Amino acid sequence: MTQTTTVANEEIEALLSRLQTKQTVQSVLVLERNTGAIIRSSGNIALRASENLVSEYAGMVWNFVKSAEELVNGMNEEV
C-alpha cells in the first residue's frame, strides 16, 4: 500500500511541476477538499510577503468550488 501512495505522490509532483512551467499559470494552490486548508502554494501568489493574502485567495477559491459543487448536486436532485 505504501508503494501506491509513493507513486501517486510522485505523479502529483510531476503534474504540479508541469503546470508550473506553463506560461499562463501564475500560481498553484493545492487545497484540502473538505476544509479548504492550504496544502501547498507556489508561484506569484506564494512569492508575495502576505500570508493573509494567500489564505484569503484560497478561501475565495474554496468557496467557489463548494458553490459549484452545491449547484451540480442541486441540479442532479432535480433530474
mmCIF file of C-alpha atoms in Angstrom:
data_model
loop_
_atom_site.group_PDB
_atom_site.id
_atom_site.type_symbol
_atom_site.label_atom_id
_atom_site.label_comp_id
_atom_site.label_asym_id
_atom_site.label_seq_id
_atom_site.Cartn_x
_atom_site.Cartn_y
_atom_site.Cartn_z
ATOM 1 C CA MET A 1 0.000 0.000 0.000
ATOM 2 C CA THR A 2 2.865 2.386 0.730
ATOM 3 C CA GLN A 3 4.240 1.964 -2.791
ATOM 4 C CA THR A 4 0.913 3.024 -4.305
ATOM 5 C CA THR A 5 0.923 6.189 -2.200
ATOM 6 C CA THR A 6 4.519 6.920 -3.184
ATOM 7 C CA VAL A 7 3.711 6.514 -6.877
ATOM 8 C CA ALA A 8 0.652 8.716 -6.520
ATOM 9 C CA ASN A 9 2.700 11.394 -4.745
ATOM 10 C CA GLU A 10 5.368 11.256 -7.455
ATOM 11 C CA GLU A 11 2.692 11.583 -10.144
ATOM 12 C CA ILE A 12 1.178 14.561 -8.347
ATOM 13 C CA GLU A 13 4.597 16.193 -8.011
ATOM 14 C CA ALA A 14 5.221 15.674 -11.739
ATOM 15 C CA LEU A 15 1.821 17.138 -12.639
ATOM 16 C CA LEU A 16 2.366 20.199 -10.437
ATOM 17 C CA SER A 17 5.837 20.715 -11.897
ATOM 18 C CA ARG A 18 4.430 20.589 -15.435
ATOM 19 C CA LEU A 19 1.665 23.034 -14.527
ATOM 20 C CA GLN A 20 4.154 25.489 -13.055
ATOM 21 C CA THR A 21 6.181 25.565 -16.280
ATOM 22 C CA LYS A 22 3.211 26.741 -18.385
ATOM 23 C CA GLN A 23 3.425 30.429 -19.298
ATOM 24 C CA THR A 24 -0.239 31.053 -18.495
ATOM 25 C CA VAL A 25 -0.019 29.541 -14.985
ATOM 26 C CA GLN A 26 0.853 32.242 -12.487
ATOM 27 C CA SER A 27 0.278 30.334 -9.250
ATOM 28 C CA VAL A 28 -0.705 26.918 -7.966
ATOM 29 C CA LEU A 29 -2.807 26.370 -4.856
ATOM 30 C CA VAL A 30 -3.494 22.875 -3.554
ATOM 31 C CA LEU A 31 -6.359 22.834 -1.074
ATOM 32 C CA GLU A 32 -7.690 20.103 1.184
ATOM 33 C CA ARG A 33 -11.056 19.038 -0.229
ATOM 34 C CA ASN A 34 -13.164 19.069 2.945
ATOM 35 C CA THR A 35 -11.799 22.113 4.763
ATOM 36 C CA GLY A 36 -10.087 24.236 2.124
ATOM 37 C CA ALA A 37 -6.858 24.208 4.143
ATOM 38 C CA ILE A 38 -3.802 25.131 2.087
ATOM 39 C CA ILE A 39 -1.648 22.085 1.410
ATOM 40 C CA ARG A 40 0.719 23.834 -0.980
ATOM 41 C CA SER A 41 1.103 27.200 -2.672
ATOM 42 C CA SER A 42 3.634 28.302 -5.250
ATOM 43 C CA GLY A 43 4.128 30.920 -7.920
ATOM 44 C CA ASN A 44 3.274 34.623 -7.840
ATOM 45 C CA ILE A 45 0.735 34.333 -5.040
ATOM 46 C CA ALA A 46 3.218 32.493 -2.812
ATOM 47 C CA LEU A 47 6.031 34.948 -3.540
ATOM 48 C CA ARG A 48 4.109 37.832 -2.041
ATOM 49 C CA ALA A 49 5.023 38.582 1.538
ATOM 50 C CA SER A 50 1.483 38.439 2.914
ATOM 51 C CA GLU A 51 0.414 35.012 4.163
ATOM 52 C CA ASN A 52 -3.012 36.539 4.769
ATOM 53 C CA LEU A 53 -3.350 37.244 1.045
ATOM 54 C CA VAL A 54 -2.686 33.588 0.199
ATOM 55 C CA SER A 55 -5.211 32.455 2.820
ATOM 56 C CA GLU A 56 -7.794 34.956 1.603
ATOM 57 C CA TYR A 57 -7.368 33.890 -2.013
ATOM 58 C CA ALA A 58 -7.509 30.194 -1.072
ATOM 59 C CA GLY A 59 -10.725 30.863 0.840
ATOM 60 C CA MET A 60 -12.303 32.503 -2.195
ATOM 61 C CA VAL A 61 -11.275 29.606 -4.437
ATOM 62 C CA TRP A 62 -12.593 27.038 -1.960
ATOM 63 C CA ASN A 63 -15.917 28.904 -1.615
ATOM 64 C CA PHE A 64 -16.233 28.975 -5.405
ATOM 65 C CA VAL A 65 -15.563 25.234 -5.670
ATOM 66 C CA LYS A 66 -18.043 24.439 -2.882
ATOM 67 C CA SER A 67 -20.698 26.636 -4.528
ATOM 68 C CA ALA A 68 -20.178 24.872 -7.851
ATOM 69 C CA GLU A 69 -20.444 21.508 -6.085
ATOM 70 C CA GLU A 70 -23.733 22.547 -4.447
ATOM 71 C CA LEU A 71 -25.082 23.770 -7.790
ATOM 72 C CA VAL A 72 -24.279 20.480 -9.509
ATOM 73 C CA ASN A 73 -25.716 18.453 -6.627
ATOM 74 C CA GLY A 74 -28.897 20.544 -6.752
ATOM 75 C CA MET A 75 -29.229 20.020 -10.492
ATOM 76 C CA ASN A 76 -28.751 16.267 -10.053
ATOM 77 C CA GLU A 77 -31.526 16.166 -7.442
ATOM 78 C CA GLU A 78 -33.949 17.870 -9.843
ATOM 79 C CA VAL A 79 -33.400 15.291 -12.582
#
